Tab-separated table of C-alpha atoms in Angstrom:
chain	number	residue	atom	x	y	z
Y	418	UNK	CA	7.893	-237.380	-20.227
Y	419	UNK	CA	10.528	-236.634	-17.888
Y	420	UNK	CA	9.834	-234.630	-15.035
Y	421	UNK	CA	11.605	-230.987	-14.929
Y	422	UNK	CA	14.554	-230.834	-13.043
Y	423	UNK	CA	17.261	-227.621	-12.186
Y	424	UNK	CA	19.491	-229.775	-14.495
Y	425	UNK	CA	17.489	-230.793	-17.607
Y	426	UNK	CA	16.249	-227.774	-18.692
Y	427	UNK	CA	18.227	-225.155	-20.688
Y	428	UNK	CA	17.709	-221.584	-21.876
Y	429	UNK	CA	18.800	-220.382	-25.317
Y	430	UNK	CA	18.628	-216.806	-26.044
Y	431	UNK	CA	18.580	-215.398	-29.723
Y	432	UNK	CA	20.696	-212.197	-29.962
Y	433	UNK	CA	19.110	-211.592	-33.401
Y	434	UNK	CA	20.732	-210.193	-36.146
Y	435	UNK	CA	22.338	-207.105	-36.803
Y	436	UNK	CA	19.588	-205.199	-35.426
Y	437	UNK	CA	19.441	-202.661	-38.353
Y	438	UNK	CA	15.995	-201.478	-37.056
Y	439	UNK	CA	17.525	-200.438	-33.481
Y	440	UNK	CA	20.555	-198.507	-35.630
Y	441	UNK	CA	22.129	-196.738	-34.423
Y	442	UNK	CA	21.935	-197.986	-30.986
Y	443	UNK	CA	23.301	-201.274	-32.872
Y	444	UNK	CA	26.194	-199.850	-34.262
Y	445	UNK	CA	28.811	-200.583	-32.292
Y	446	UNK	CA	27.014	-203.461	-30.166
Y	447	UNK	CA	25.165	-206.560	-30.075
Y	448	UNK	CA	21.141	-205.755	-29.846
Y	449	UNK	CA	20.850	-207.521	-26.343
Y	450	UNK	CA	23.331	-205.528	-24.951
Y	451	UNK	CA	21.451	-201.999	-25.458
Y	452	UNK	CA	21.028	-200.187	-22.418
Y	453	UNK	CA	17.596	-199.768	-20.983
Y	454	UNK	CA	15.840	-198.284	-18.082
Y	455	UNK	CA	18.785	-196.857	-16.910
Y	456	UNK	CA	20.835	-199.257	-15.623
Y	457	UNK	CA	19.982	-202.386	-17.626
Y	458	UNK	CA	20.861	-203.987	-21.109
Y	459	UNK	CA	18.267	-205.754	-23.264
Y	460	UNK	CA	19.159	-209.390	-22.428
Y	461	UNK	CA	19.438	-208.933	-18.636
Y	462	UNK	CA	15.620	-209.362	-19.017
Y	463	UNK	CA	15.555	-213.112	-20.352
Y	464	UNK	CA	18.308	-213.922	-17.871
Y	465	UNK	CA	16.577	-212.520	-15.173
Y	466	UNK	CA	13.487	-214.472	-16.414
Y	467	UNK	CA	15.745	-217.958	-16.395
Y	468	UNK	CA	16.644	-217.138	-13.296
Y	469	UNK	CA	14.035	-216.192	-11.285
Y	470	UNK	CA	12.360	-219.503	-12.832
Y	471	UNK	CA	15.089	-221.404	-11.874
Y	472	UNK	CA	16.860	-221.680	-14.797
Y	473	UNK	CA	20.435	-221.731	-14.770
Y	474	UNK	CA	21.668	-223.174	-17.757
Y	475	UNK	CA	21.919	-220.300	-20.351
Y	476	UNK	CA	23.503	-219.719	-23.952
Y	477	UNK	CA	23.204	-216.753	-25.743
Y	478	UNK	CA	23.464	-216.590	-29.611
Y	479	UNK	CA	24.789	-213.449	-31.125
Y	480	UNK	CA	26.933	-213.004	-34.124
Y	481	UNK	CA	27.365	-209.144	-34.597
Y	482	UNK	CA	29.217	-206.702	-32.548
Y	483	UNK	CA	29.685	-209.012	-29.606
Y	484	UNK	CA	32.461	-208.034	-27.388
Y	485	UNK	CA	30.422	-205.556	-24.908
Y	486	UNK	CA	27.809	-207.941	-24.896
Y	487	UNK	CA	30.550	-210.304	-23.379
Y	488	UNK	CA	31.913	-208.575	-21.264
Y	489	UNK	CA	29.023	-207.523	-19.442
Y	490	UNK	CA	27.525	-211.394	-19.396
Y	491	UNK	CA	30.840	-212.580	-17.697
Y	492	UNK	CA	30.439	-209.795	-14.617
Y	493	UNK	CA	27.462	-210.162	-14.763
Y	494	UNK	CA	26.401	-213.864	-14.495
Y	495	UNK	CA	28.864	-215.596	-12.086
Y	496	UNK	CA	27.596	-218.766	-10.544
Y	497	UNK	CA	29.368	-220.594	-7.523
Y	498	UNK	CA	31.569	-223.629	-8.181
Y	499	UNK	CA	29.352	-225.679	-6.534
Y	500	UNK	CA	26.439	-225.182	-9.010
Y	501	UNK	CA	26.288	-226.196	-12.833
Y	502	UNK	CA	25.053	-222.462	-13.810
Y	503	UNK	CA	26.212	-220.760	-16.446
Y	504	UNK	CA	25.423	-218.055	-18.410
Y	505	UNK	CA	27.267	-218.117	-22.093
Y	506	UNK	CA	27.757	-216.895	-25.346
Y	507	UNK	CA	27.776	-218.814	-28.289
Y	508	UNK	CA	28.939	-216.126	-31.645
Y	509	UNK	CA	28.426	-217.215	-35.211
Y	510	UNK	CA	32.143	-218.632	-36.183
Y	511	UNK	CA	33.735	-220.317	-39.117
Y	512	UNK	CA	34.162	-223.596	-38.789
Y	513	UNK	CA	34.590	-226.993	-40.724
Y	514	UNK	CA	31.351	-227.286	-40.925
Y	515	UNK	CA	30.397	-223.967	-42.416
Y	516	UNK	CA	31.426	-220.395	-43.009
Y	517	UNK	CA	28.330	-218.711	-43.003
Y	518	UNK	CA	26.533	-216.057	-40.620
Y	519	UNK	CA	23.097	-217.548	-39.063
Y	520	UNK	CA	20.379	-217.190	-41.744
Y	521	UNK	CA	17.636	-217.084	-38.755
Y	522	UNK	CA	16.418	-218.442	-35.429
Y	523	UNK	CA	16.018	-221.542	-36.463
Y	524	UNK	CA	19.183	-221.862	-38.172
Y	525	UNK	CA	20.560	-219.910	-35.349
Y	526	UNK	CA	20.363	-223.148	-32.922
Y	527	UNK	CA	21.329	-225.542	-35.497
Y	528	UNK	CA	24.591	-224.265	-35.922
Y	529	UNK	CA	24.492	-224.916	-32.471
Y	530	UNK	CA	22.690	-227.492	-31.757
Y	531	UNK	CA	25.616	-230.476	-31.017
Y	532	UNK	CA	26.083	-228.198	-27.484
Y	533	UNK	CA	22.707	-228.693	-26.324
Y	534	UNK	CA	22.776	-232.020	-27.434
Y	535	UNK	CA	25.649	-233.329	-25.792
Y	536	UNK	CA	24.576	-232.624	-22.157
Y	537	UNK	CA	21.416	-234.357	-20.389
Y	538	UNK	CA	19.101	-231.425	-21.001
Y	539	UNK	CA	15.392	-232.581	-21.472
Y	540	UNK	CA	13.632	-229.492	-22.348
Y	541	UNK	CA	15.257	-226.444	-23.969
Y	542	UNK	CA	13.202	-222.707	-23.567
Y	543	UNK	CA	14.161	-220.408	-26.592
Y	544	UNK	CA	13.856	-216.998	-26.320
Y	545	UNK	CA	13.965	-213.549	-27.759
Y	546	UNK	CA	16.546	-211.015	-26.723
Y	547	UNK	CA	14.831	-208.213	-27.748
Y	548	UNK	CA	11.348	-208.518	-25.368
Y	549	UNK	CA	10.520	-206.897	-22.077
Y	550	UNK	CA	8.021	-209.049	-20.241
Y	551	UNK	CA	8.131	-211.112	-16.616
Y	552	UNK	CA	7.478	-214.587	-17.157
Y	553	UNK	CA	7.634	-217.673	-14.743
Y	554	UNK	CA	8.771	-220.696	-16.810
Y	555	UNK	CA	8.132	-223.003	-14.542
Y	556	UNK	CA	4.414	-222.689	-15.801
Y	557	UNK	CA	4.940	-222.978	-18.781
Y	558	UNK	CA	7.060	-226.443	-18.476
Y	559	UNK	CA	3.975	-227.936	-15.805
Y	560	UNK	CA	1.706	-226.945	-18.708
Y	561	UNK	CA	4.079	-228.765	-21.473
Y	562	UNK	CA	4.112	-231.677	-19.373
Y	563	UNK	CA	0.767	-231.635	-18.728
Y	564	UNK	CA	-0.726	-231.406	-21.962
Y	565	UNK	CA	1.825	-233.516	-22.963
Y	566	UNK	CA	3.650	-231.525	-25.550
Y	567	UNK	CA	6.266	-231.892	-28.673
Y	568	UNK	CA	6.500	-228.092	-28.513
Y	569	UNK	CA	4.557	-225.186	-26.723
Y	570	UNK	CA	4.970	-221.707	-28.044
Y	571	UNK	CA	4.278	-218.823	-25.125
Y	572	UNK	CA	0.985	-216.581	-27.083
Y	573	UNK	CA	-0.604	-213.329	-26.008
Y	574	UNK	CA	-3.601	-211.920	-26.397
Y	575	UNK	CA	-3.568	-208.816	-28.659
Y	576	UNK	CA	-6.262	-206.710	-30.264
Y	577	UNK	CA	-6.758	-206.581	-34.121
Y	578	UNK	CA	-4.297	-203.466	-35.127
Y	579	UNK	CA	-1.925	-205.316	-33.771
Y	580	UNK	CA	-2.344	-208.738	-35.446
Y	581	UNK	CA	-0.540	-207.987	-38.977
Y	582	UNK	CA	2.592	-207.511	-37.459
Y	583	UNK	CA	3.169	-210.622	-35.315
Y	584	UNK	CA	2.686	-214.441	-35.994
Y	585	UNK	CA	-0.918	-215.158	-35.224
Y	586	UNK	CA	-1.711	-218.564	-33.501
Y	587	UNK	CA	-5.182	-220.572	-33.789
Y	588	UNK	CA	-6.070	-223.048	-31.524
Y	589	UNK	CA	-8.664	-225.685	-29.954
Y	590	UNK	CA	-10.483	-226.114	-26.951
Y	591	UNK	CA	-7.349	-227.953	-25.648
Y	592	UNK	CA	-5.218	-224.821	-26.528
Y	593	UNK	CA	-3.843	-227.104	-28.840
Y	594	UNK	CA	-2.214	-224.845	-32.462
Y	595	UNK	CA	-4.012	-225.789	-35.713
Y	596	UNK	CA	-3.121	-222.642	-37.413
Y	597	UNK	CA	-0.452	-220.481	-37.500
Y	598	UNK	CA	-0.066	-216.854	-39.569
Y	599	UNK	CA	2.347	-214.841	-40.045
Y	600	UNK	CA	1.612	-211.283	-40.022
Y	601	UNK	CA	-1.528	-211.817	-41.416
Y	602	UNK	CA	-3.234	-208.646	-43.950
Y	603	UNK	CA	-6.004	-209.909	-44.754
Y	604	UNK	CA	-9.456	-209.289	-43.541
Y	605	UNK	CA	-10.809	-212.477	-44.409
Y	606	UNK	CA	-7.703	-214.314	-42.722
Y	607	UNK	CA	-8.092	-212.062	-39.809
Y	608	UNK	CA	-11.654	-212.857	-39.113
Y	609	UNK	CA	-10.914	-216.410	-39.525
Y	610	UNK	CA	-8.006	-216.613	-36.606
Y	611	UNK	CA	-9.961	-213.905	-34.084
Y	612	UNK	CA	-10.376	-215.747	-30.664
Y	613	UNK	CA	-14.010	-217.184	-29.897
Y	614	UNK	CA	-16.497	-216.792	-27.166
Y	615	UNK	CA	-15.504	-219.567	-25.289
Y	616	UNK	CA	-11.679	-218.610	-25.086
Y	617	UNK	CA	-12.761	-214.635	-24.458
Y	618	UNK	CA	-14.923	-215.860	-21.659
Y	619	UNK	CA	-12.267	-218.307	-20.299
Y	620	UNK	CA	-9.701	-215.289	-20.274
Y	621	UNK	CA	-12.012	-213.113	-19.337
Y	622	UNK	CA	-11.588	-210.756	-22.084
Y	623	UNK	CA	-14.721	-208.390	-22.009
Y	624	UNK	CA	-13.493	-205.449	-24.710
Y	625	UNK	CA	-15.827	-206.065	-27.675
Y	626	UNK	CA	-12.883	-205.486	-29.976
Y	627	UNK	CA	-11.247	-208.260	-32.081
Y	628	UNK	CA	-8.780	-209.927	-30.540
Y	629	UNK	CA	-6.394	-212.923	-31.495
Y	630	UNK	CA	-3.348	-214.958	-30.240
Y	631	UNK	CA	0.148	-213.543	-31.173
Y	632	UNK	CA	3.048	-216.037	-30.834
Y	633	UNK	CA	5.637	-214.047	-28.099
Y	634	UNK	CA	8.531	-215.680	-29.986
Y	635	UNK	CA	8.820	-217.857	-26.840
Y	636	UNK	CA	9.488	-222.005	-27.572
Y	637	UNK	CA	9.756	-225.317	-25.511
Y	638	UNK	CA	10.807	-228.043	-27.100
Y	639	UNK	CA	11.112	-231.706	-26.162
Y	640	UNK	CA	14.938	-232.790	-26.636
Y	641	UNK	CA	14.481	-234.885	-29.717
Y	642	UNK	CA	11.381	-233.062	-31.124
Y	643	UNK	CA	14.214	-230.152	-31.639
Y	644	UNK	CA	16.429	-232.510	-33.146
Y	645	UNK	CA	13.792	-233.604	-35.772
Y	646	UNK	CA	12.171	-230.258	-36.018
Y	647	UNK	CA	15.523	-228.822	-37.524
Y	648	UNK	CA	16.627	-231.779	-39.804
Y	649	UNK	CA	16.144	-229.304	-42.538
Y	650	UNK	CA	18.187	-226.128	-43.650
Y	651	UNK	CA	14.342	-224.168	-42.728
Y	652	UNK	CA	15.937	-220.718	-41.590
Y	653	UNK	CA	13.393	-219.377	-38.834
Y	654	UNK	CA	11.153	-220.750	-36.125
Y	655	UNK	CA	7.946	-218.430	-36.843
Y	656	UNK	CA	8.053	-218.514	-40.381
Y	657	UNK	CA	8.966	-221.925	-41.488
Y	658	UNK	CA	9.969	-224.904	-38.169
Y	659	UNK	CA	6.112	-223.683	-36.055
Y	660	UNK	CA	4.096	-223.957	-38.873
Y	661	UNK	CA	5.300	-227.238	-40.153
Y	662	UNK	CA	5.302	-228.762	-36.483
Y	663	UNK	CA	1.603	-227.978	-36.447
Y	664	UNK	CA	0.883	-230.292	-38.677
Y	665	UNK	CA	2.618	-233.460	-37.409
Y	666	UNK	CA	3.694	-232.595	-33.936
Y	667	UNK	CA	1.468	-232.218	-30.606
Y	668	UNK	CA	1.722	-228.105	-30.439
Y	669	UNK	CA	0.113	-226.539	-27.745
Y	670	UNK	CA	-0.180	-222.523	-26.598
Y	671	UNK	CA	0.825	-221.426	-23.437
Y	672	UNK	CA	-1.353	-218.345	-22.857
Y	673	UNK	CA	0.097	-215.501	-21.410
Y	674	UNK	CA	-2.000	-212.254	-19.869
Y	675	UNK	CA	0.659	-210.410	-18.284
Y	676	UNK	CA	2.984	-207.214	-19.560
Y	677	UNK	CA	5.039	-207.962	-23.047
Y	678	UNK	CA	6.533	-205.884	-25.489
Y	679	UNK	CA	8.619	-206.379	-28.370
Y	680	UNK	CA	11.621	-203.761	-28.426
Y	681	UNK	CA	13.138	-204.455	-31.456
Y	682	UNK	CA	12.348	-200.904	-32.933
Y	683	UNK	CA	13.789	-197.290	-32.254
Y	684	UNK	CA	9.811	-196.413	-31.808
Y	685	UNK	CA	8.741	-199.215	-29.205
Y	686	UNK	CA	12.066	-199.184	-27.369
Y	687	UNK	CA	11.665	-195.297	-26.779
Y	688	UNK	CA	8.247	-196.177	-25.868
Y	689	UNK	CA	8.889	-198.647	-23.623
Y	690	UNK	CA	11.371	-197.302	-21.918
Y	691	UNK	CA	9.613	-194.085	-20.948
Y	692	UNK	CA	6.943	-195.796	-19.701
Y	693	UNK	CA	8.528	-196.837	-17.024
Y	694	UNK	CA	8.620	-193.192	-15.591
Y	695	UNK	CA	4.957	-193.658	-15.382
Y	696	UNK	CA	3.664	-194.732	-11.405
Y	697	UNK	CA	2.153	-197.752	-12.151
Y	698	UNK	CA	4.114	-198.892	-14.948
Y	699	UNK	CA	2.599	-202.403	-16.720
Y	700	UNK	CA	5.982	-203.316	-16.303
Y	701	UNK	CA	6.939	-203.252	-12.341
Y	702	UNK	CA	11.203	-202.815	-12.206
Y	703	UNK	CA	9.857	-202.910	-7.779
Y	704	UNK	CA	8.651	-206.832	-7.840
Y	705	UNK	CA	10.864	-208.165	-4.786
Y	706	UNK	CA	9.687	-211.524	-5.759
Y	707	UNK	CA	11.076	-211.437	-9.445
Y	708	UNK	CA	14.201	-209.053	-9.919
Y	709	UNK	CA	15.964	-208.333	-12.776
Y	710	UNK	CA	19.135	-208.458	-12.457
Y	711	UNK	CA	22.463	-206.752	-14.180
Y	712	UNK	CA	26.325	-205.999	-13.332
Y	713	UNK	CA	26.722	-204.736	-9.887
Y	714	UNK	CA	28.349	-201.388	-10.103
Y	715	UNK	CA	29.291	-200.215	-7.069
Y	716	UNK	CA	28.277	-196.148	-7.739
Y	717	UNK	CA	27.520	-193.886	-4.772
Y	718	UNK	CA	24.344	-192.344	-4.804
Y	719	UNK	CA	23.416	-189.827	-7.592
Y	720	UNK	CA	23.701	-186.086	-6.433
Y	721	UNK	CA	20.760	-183.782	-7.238
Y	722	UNK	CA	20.657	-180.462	-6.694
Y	723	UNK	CA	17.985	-177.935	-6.770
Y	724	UNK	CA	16.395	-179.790	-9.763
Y	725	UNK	CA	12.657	-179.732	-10.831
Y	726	UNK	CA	11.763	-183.826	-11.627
Y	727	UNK	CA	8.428	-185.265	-12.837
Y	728	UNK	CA	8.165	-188.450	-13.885
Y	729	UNK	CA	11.605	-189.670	-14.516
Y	730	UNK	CA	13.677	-192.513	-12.983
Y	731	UNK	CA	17.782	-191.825	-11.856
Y	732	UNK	CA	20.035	-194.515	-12.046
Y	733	UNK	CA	23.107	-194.451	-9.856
Y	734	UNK	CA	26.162	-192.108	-9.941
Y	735	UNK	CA	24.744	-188.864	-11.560
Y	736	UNK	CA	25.623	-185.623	-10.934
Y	737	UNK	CA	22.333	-183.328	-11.510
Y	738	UNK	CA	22.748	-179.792	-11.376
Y	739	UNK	CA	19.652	-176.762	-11.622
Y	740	UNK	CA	18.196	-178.939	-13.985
Y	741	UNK	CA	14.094	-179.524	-15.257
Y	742	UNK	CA	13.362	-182.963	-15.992
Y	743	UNK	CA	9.991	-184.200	-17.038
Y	744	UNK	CA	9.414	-188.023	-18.460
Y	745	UNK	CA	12.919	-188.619	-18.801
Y	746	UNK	CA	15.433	-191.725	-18.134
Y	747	UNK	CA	19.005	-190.936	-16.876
Y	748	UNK	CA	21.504	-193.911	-16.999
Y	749	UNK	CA	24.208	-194.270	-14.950
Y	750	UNK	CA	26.690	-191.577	-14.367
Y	751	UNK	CA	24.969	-189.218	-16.339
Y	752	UNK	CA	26.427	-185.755	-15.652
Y	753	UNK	CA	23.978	-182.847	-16.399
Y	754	UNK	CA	24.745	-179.032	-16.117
Y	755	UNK	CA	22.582	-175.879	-14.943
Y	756	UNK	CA	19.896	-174.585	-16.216
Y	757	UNK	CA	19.331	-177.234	-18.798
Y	758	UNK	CA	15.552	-178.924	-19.716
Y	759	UNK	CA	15.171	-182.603	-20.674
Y	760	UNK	CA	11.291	-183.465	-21.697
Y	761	UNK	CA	10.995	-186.896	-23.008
Y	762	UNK	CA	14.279	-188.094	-23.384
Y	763	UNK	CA	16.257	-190.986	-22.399
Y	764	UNK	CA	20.215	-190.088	-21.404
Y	765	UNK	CA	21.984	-193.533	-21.336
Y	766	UNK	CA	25.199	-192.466	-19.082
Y	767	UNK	CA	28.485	-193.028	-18.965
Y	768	UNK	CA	30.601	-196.474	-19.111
Y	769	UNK	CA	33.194	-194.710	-16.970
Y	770	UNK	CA	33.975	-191.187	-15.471
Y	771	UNK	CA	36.720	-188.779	-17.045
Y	772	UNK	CA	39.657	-188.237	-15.113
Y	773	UNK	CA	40.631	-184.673	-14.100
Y	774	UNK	CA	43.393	-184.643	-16.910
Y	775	UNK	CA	40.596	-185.498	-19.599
Y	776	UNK	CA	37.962	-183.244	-17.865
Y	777	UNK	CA	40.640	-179.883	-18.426
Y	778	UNK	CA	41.914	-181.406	-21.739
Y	779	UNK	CA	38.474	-182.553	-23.583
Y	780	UNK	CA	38.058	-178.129	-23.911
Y	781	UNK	CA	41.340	-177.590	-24.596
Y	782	UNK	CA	41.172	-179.643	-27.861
Y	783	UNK	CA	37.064	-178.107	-28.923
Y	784	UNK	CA	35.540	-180.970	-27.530
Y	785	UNK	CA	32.940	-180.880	-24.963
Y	786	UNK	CA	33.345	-182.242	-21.389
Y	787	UNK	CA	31.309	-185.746	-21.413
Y	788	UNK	CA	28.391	-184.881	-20.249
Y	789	UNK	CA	25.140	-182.426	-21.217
Y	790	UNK	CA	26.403	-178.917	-21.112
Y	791	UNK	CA	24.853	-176.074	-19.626
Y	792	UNK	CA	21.539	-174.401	-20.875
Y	793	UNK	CA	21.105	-177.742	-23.124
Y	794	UNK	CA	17.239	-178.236	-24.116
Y	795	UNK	CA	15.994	-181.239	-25.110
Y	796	UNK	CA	12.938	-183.151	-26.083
Y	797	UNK	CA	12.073	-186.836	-27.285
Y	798	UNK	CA	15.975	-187.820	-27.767
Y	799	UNK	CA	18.013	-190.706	-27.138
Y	800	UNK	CA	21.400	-190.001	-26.347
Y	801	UNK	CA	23.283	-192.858	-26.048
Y	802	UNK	CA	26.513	-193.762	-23.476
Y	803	UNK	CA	29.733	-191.290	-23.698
Y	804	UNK	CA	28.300	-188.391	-25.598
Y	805	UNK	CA	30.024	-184.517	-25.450
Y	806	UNK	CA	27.460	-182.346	-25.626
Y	807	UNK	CA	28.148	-178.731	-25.495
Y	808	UNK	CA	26.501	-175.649	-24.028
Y	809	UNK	CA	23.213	-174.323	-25.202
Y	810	UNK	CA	22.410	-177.254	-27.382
Y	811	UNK	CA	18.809	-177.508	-28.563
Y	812	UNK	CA	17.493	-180.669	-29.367
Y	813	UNK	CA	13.596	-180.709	-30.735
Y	814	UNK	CA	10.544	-182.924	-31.112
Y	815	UNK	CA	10.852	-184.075	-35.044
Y	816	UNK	CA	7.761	-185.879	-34.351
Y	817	UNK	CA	6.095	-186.272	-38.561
Y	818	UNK	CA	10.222	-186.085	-39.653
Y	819	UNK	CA	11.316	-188.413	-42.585
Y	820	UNK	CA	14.164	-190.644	-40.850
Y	821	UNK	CA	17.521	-188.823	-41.410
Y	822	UNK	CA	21.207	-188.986	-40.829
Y	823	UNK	CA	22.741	-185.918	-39.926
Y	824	UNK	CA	26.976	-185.289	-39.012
Y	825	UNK	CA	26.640	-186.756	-35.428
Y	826	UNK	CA	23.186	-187.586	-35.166
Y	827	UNK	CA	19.751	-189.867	-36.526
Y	828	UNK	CA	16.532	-189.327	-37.023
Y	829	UNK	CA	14.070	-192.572	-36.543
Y	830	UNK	CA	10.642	-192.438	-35.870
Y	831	UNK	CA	10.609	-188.412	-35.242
Y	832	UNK	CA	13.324	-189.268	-32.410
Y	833	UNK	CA	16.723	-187.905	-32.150
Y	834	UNK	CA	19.269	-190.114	-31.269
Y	835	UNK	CA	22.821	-188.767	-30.484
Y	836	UNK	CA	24.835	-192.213	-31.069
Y	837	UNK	CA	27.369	-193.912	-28.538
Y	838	UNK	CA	30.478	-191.490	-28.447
Y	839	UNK	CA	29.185	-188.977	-30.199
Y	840	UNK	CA	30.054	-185.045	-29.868
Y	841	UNK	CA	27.711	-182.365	-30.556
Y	842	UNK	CA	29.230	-178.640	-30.723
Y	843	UNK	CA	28.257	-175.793	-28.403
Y	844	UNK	CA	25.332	-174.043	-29.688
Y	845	UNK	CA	24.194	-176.917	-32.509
Y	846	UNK	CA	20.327	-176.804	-33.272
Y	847	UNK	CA	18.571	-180.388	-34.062
């Protein structure tokens, strides 16, 4: 096997599909490009991953709603002409070939595969775009070489409860895959994939709960082991490509103990998100040595002015007035008016700020000024970018609430979320 070089290794993110179970933060954009922790989208965290491993060489797949996804990829991810980096998209597209949208991962990099093919690459790392972890993929390449790998799939630890919803991996001493599940129900097929002694021991798991090896959705693949692997019309890697590799290819696991969490639901992306206000978050935004990186704004400082703040984290460029904020994420440019209460909440900003002709008009025409309006209380919400909200809005926990779509507003998971451009009237109750 070739040894890994800067040049012959290349990342391909998976922008997944229409995201219907992040609507309607997926309504009018591609899933990696949902804003998080303030100042972030979704697929700045695999980039920053290829980076900081020195990775350079990155496609991205999408196929829905891609245009702000574009946009903020190309001022984003600039590399000097002296380097071969790149960071690209690659949308589903008609051509003479075919007419159809992907039908999965897999099929996802077959419609694509004569790109990655063409160049030199060696080794090509495919990731999720939906997945907040830290990962050095440098490790995971020594450890392909090493064992001397067709494929090696990334795997976490994760306790029982967890297991039916995730691809469940078996291996060997050698860490070597001889089974692999997909979100396995049964009891009997549970007991049969939880890890041994040994493996506990060797990852020094000492919880006497059941735990097993859940696939992160993270792939290496030998250049013409991919090739072979999707000579089919097989749709997905997890469900169809892994688990008929393991039975003719050398498979290994990479084991991985660190932070990761699948954000491909309202619920967990909520979740995640606000536990990042925490003040030793799993998941450290601070690591000097491994930053994630994102479009460079250029926003003065936020303003805050006699405020009351626990736990919360303030991106750049808001404007915080006499406000109480408690567990709470505001985005960039978030404006928030007196005497208002956020609990719980995540308030993704502002793309841009009004001008002073909008700011006098927006009233003039019954539409809130973009921003929370005064005496505004609200719990457990997303509000997404853009929003008008008026004065003396209440917003409530609908925690044990069927999911629901009201006139300018969802309900998922007993959240509220307010969607991108929305406008809520003066006085509305949620």
């Amino acid at each position: 096997m070739k040894a890994v070089t800067p040049n012959n290794v290349l990342g391909v993110i998976l922008g997944g599909g229409e995201g219907k179970r992040l609507f309607p933060l997926t309504k009018e954009r591609a899933k990696p490009a949902v804003p998080i922790a303030g100042k972030y989208r979704l697929v700045d965290i695999p980039i920053s991953n290829c980076i900081n491993s020195h990775i350079r060489l990155v496609y991205v797949l999408t196929q829905f709603n891609s245009a702000s996804l574009h946009r903020h990829i190309h001022e984003s991810y600039s590399f000097d002409r002296f380097s071969r980096g790149f960071v690209e998209i690659l949308a589903a597209r008609q051509t003479t070939g075919g007419a159809h949208w992907y039908q999965g991962t897999a099929d996802a990099v077959r419609q694509n595969l004569h790109y990655f093919l063409k160049e030199d690459y060696e080794y090509i790392v495919i990731l999720s775009g939906d997945q907040l972890y830290r990962l050095d993929f440098g490790r995971v390449l020594q450890q392909h070489l090493e064992t001397h790998a067709d494929i090696t799939v990334a795997a976490i630890p994760v306790k029982r409860h967890r297991a039916s919803s995730l691809g469940i991996l078996q291996v060997n001493e050698e860490k070597r895959i001889v089974r692999f599940v997909e979100k396995p129900k049964e009891d009997k097929t549970l007991d049969e994939l939880k890890l041994g002694d040994p493996l506990l021991s060797q990852l020094r798991i000492t919880s006497s709960e059941d735990h097993m090896l859940a696939s992160m959705g993270i792939y290496v693949f030998n250049r013409e082991i991919l090739r072979k692997a999707l000579d089919n019309d097989k749709p997905d890697f997890g469900k169809h490509v892994i688990p008929d590799a393991i039975r003719r290819r050398r498979v290994f696991a990479y084991i991985f103990q660190g932070y990761w969490e699948d954000v491909g639901t309202i619920k967990s992306f909520f979740e995640a998100n606000l536990a990042l206000c925490s003040s030793k978050p799993s998941f450290n935004l601070f690591d000097r040595n491994a930053p994630i990186y994102t479009h460079a704004r250029f926003l003065p400082a936020s303003k805050i002015m006699e405020c009351q703040i626990r736990n919360a984290m303030i991106a750049e460029g808001c404007i915080i007035y006499k406000t109480q904020i408690e567990n709470s994420i505001l985005g960039v440019r978030s404006f928030i008016s007196a005497e208002c209460e956020l609990r719980d909440t995540i308030i993704m900003g502002c793309d841009f700020y009004e001008s002073q002709h909008q700011v006098f008009e927006d009233p003039a025409m019954g539409i809130p000024h973009m921003s929370i309006g005064r005496g505004c209380k609200i719990q457990r919400a997303i509000i997404d970018k853009n929003v008008h909200i008026g004065d003396s809005v209440l917003i409530t926990d609908k925690t044990g609430c069927a999911d629901f779509d009201g006139p300018n507003y969802h309900i998922r998971d007993g959240i509220v979320i307010i969607p991108k451009n929305g406008v809520i009237a003066s006085g509305t109750r949620i």
